[in-house]
Short mmCIF file of C-alpha atoms in Angstrom, two decimals:
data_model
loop_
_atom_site.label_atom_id
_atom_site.label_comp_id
_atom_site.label_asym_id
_atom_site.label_seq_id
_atom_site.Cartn_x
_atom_site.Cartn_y
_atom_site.Cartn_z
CA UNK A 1 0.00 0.00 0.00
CA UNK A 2 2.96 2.33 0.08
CA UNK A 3 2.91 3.60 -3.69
CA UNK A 4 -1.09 3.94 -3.25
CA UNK A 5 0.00 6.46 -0.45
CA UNK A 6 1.63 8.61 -2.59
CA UNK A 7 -0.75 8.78 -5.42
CA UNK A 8 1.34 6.24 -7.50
CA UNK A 9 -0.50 3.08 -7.38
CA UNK A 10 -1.12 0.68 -10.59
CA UNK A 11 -4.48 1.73 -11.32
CA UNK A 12 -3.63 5.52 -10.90
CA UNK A 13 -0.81 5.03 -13.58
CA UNK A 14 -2.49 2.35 -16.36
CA UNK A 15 -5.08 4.67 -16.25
CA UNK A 16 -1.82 7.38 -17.70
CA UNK A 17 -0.03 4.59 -19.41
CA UNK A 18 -2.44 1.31 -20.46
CA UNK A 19 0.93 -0.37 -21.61
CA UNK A 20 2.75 -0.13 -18.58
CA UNK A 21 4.45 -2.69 -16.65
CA UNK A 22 4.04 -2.58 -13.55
CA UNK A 23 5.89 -4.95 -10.78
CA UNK A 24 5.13 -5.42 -7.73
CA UNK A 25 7.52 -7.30 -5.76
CA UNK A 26 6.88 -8.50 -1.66
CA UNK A 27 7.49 -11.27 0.37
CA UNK A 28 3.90 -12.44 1.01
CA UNK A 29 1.97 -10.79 -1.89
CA UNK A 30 -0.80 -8.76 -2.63
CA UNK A 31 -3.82 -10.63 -1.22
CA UNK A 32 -3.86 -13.38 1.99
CA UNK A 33 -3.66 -13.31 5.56
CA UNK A 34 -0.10 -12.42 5.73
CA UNK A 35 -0.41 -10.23 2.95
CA UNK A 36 0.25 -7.08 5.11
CA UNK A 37 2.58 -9.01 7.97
CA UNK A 38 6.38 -8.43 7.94
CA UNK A 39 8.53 -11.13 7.24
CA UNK A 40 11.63 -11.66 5.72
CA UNK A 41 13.73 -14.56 3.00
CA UNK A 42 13.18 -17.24 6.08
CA UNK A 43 9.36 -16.55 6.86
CA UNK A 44 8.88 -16.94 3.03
CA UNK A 45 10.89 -19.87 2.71
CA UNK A 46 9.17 -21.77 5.80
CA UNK A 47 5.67 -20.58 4.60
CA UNK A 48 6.82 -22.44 1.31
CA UNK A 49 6.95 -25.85 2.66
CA UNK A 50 10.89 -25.49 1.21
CA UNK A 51 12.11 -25.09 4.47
CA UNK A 52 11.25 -28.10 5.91
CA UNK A 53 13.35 -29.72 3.32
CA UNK A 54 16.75 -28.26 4.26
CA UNK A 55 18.74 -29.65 7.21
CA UNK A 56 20.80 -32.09 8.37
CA UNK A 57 19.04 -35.84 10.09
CA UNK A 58 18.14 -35.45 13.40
CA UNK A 59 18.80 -31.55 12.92
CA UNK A 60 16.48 -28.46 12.80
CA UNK A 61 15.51 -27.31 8.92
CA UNK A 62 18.03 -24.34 8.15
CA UNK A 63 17.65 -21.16 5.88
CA UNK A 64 20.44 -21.01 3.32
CA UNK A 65 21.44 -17.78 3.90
CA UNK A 66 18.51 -15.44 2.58
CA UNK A 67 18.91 -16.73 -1.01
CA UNK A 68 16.01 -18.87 -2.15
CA UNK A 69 13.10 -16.76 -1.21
CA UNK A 70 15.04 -12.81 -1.57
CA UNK A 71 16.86 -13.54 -4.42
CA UNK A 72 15.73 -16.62 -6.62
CA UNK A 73 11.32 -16.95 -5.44
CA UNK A 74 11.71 -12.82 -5.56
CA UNK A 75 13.93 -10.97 -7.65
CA UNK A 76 14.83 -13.24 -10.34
CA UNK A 77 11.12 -14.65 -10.64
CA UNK A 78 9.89 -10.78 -10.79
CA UNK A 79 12.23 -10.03 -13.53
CA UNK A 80 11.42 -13.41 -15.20
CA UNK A 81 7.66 -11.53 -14.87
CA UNK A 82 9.13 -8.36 -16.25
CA UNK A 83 10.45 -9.85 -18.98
CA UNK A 84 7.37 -12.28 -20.21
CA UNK A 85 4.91 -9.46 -19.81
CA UNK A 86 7.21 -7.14 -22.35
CA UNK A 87 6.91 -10.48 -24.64
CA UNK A 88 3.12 -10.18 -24.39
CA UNK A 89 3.05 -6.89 -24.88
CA UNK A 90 4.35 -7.26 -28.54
CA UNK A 91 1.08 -8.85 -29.53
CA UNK A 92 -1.43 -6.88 -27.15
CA UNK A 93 0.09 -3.26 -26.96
CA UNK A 94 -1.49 -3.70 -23.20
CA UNK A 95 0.55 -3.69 -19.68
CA UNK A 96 -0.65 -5.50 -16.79
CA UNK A 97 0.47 -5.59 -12.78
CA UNK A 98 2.91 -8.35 -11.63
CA UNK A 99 2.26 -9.78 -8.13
CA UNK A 100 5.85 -11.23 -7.15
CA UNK A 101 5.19 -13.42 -4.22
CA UNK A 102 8.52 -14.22 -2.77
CA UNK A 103 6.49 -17.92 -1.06
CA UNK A 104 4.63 -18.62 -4.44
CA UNK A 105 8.14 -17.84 -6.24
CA UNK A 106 10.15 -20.02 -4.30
CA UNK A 107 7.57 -22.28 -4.06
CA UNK A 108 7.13 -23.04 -7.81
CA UNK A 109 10.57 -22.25 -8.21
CA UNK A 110 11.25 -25.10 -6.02
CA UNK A 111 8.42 -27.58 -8.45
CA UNK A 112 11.18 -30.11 -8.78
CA UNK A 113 10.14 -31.29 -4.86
CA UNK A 114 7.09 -31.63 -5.65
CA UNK A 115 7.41 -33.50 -8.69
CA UNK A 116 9.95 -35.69 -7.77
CA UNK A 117 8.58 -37.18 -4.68
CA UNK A 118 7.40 -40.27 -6.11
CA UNK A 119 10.50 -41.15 -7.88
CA UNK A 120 12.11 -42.13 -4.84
CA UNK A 121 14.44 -38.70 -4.49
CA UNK A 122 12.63 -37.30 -1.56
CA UNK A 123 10.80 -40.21 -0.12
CA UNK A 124 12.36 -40.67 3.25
CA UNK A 125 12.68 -38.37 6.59
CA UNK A 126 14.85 -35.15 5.74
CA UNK A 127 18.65 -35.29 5.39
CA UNK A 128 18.30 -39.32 4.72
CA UNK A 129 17.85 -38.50 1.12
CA UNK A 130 19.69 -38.72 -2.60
CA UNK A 131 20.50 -35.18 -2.27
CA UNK A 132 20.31 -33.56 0.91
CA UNK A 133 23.03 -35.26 2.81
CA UNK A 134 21.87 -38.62 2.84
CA UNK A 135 24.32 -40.18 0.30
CA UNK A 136 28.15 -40.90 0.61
CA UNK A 137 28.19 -39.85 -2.85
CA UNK A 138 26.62 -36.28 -2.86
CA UNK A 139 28.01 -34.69 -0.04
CA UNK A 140 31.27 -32.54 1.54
CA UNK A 141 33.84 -33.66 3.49
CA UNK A 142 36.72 -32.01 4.91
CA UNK A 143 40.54 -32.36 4.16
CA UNK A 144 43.65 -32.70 6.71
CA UNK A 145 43.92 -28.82 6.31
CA UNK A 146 40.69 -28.14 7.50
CA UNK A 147 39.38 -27.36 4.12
CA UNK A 148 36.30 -28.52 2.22
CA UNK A 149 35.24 -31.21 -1.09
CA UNK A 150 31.94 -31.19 -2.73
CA UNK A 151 31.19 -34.58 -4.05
CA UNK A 152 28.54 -34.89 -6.41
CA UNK A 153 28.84 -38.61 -8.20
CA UNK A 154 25.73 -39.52 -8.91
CA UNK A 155 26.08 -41.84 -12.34
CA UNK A 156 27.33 -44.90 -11.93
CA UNK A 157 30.09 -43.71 -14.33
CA UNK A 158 30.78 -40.99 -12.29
CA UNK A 159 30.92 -42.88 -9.26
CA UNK A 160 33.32 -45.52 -10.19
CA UNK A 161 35.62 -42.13 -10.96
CA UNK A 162 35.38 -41.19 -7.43
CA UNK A 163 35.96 -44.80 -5.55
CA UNK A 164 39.02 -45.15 -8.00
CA UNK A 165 40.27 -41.79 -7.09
CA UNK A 166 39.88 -42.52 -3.23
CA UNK A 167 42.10 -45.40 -3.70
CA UNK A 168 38.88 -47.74 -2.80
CA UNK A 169 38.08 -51.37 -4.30
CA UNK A 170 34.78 -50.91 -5.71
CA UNK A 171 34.55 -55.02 -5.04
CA UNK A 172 35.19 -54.49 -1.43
CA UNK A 173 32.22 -52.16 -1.14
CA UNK A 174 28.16 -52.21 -1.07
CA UNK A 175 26.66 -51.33 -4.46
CA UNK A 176 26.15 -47.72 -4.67
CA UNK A 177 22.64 -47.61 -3.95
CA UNK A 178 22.42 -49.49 -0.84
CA UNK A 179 20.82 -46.99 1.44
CA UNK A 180 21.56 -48.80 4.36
CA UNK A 181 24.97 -48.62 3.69
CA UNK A 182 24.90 -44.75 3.42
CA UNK A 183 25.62 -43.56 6.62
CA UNK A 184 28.73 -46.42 7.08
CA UNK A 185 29.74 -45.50 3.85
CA UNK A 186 29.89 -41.45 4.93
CA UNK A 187 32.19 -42.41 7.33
CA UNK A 188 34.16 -44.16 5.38
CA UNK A 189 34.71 -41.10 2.83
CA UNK A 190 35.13 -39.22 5.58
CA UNK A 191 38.02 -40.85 6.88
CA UNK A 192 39.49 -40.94 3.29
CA UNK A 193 39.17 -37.30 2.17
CA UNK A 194 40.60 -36.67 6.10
CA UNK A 195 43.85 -38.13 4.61
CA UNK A 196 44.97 -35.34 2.08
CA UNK A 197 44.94 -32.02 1.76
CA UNK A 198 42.23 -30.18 -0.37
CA UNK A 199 45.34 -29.03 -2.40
CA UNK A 200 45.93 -32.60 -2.85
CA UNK A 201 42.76 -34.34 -3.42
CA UNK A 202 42.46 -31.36 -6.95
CA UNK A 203 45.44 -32.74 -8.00
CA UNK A 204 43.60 -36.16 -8.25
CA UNK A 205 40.43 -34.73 -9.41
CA UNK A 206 40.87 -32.84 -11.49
CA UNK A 207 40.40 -33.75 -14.96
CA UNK A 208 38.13 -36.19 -14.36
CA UNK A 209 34.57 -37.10 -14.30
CA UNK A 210 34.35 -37.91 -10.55
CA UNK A 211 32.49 -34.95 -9.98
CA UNK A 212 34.65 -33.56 -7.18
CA UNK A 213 35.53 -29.93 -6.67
CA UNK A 214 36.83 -27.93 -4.23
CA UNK A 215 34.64 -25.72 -1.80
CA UNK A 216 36.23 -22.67 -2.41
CA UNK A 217 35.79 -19.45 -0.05
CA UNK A 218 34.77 -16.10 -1.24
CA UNK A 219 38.40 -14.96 -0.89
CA UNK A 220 40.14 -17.54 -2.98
CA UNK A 221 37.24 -18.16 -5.43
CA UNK A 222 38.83 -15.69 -8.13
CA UNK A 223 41.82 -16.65 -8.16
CA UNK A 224 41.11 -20.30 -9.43
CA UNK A 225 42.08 -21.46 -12.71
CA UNK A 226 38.82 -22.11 -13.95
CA UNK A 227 37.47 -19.37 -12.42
CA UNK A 228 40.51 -17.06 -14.07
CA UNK A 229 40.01 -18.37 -17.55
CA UNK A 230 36.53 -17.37 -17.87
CA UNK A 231 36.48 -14.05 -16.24
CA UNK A 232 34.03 -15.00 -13.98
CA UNK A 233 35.05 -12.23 -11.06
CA UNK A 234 35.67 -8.58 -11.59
CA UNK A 235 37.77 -6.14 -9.60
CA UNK A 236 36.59 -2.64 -8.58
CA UNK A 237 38.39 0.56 -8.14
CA UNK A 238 38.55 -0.29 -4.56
CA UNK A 239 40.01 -3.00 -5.30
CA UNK A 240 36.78 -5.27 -4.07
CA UNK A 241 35.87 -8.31 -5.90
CA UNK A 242 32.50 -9.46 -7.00
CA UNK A 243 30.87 -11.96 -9.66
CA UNK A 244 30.77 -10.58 -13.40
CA UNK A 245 27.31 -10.31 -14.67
CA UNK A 246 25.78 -13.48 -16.27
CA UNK A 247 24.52 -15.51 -18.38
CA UNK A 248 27.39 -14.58 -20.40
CA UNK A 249 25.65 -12.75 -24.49
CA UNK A 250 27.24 -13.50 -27.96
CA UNK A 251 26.64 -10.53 -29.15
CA UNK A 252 25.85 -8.07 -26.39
CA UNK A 253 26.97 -9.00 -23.51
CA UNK A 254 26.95 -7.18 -20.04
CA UNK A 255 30.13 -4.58 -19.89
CA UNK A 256 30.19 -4.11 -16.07
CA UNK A 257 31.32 -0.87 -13.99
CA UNK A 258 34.49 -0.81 -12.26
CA UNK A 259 33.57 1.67 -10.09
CA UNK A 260 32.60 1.17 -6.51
CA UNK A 261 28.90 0.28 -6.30
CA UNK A 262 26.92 3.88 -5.05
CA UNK A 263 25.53 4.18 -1.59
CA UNK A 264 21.74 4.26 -0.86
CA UNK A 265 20.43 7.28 -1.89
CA UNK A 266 24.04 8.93 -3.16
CA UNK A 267 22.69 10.23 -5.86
CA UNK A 268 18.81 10.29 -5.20
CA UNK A 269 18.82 14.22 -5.73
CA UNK A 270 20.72 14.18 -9.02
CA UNK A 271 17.91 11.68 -10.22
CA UNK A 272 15.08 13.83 -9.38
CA UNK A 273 16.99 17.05 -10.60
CA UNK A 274 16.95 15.78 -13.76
CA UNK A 275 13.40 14.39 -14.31
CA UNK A 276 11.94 18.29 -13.43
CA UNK A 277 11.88 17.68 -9.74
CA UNK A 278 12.21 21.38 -7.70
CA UNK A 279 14.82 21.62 -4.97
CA UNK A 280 11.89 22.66 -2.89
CA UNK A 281 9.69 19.55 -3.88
CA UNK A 282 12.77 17.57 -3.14
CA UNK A 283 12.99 18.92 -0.34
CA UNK A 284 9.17 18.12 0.92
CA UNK A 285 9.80 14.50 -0.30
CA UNK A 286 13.37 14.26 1.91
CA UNK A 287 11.13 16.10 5.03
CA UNK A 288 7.79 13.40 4.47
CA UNK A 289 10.56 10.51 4.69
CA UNK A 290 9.64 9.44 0.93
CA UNK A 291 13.11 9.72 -0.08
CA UNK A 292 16.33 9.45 1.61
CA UNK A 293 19.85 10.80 0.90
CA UNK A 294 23.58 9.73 1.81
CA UNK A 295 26.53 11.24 0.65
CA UNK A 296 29.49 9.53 0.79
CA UNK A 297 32.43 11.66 3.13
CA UNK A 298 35.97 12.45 2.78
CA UNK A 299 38.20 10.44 4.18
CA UNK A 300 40.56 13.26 5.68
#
């Protein structure tokens, strides 16, 4: 109800502009009990049912970060809106009004749960299953330097990779799928991987089809070959790094600023100088708390 506040509501501008697009992004959406509650990317994700998918056996669910529901049900879902209402638009000439649920985006975003269930992926207790933890063969274990490998063999192909790589006898073990050999398997891995360092086990790895990378932290992650050869991180002016945009465009792909990225409401004045916007109405909208400004200071 904030834009309908100040006069600037969907209806109000269709009425101005029938071929608008107008997005409306929130966490719990337009219409519904919650629809006017406060919540944030773990309130969406739990109201979801997603939540109670994530976690560890034994373990309380827990909220990747503020990801799924923020970033992937919300953002990228309401510019995946955006984007297939311009489509429509090329045939109809109209606009419409997107309601961007963050709980229905993550929710449908998150289909593959659903769908899945009866094809034996999700059928047991949480943290017991293919992919969340419950097999030897899709999980992370940690190296004699206290470092981290994501394991991810799920084809029999790719598996065989993996127990040759670990030095194992595939003829000494339980067939791959025997889930009650999971959890003695883990331990097994566990005290393999336990034996080298994460330096060591890439040198194995890599190259292969085992499906084993490194879990690489935020501070090393640019500097990796792969990583290096692609481009895939960028470098500020400040020297800070951060992801280069993606997907990656034949012909016009994203050419992204090397400056450092501007401070809420830097240059919020600037803006509304330029689209006709009086000091003193500037002013009124800075006073009425509709606006906000921050300038960045010297560093004397």
């Amino acid at each position: 109800g904030v834009m309908e506040k100040l006069g600037l509501g969907p209806e109000v501008l269709l009425q101005e502009n029938p071929s608008l697009i107008y997005a409306r992004l929130t966490g719990f959406g337009q219409t519904g009990k919650y629809a006017k509650s406060a919540g944030h990317d773990i309130n969406y994700l739990a109201l979801s049912g997603v939540l109670s998918n994530l976690g560890r056996k034994g373990e309380n669910p827990y909220a990747p970060i503020n990801l799924l529901a923020d970033f992937a049900g919300g953002g990228v879902m309401c510019a995946l809106g955006i984007v297939i209402a311009l489509y429509e638009r090329t045939t109809s000439g109209r606009g419409q009004i997107i309601d961007a649920s963050m709980v229905k985006g993550v929710a449908y975003l998150s289909s593959f749960l659903w769908k899945s269930q009866n094809a034996g992926i999700w059928s047991r207790p949480r943290g017991e299953n293919l992919l969340d933890g419950g097999a030897h063969f899709y999980e992370i274990y940690r190296t004699s330097d206290g470092k981290f490998m994501a394991v991810g063999a799920i084809e029999p192909q790719f598996y065989d990779q993996l127990i040759k790589g670990l030095g194992l006898d595939s003829n000494e073990l339980p067939i791959q799928m025997s889930i009650s050999d999971w959890p003695k398997m883990k331990k097994k891995f566990a005290s393999v991987f336990a034996q080298k360092t994460q330096a060591e086990w890439c040198s194995i790895f890599d190259g292969t089809d085992a499906c084993v990378t490194p879990v690489l932290s935020l501070s090393d992650v640019a500097s990796h070959q792969h990583n290096k050869q692609r481009s895939s991180f960028i470098k500020n002016d400040q020297g800070e790094i951060s992801p280069r945009p993606a997907p990656l465009l034949s012909r016009t792909p994203a050419v992204p600023s090397c400056e450092r990225d501007p401070f809420i409401g830097e240059h919020t004045e600037e803006i509304l100088l330029e689209n006709g916007f009086t000091k003193q109405e500037i002013a009124k909208l800075h006073s009425d708390k509709i606006i906000g400004f921050s300038k960045p200071k010297a560093n004397l």
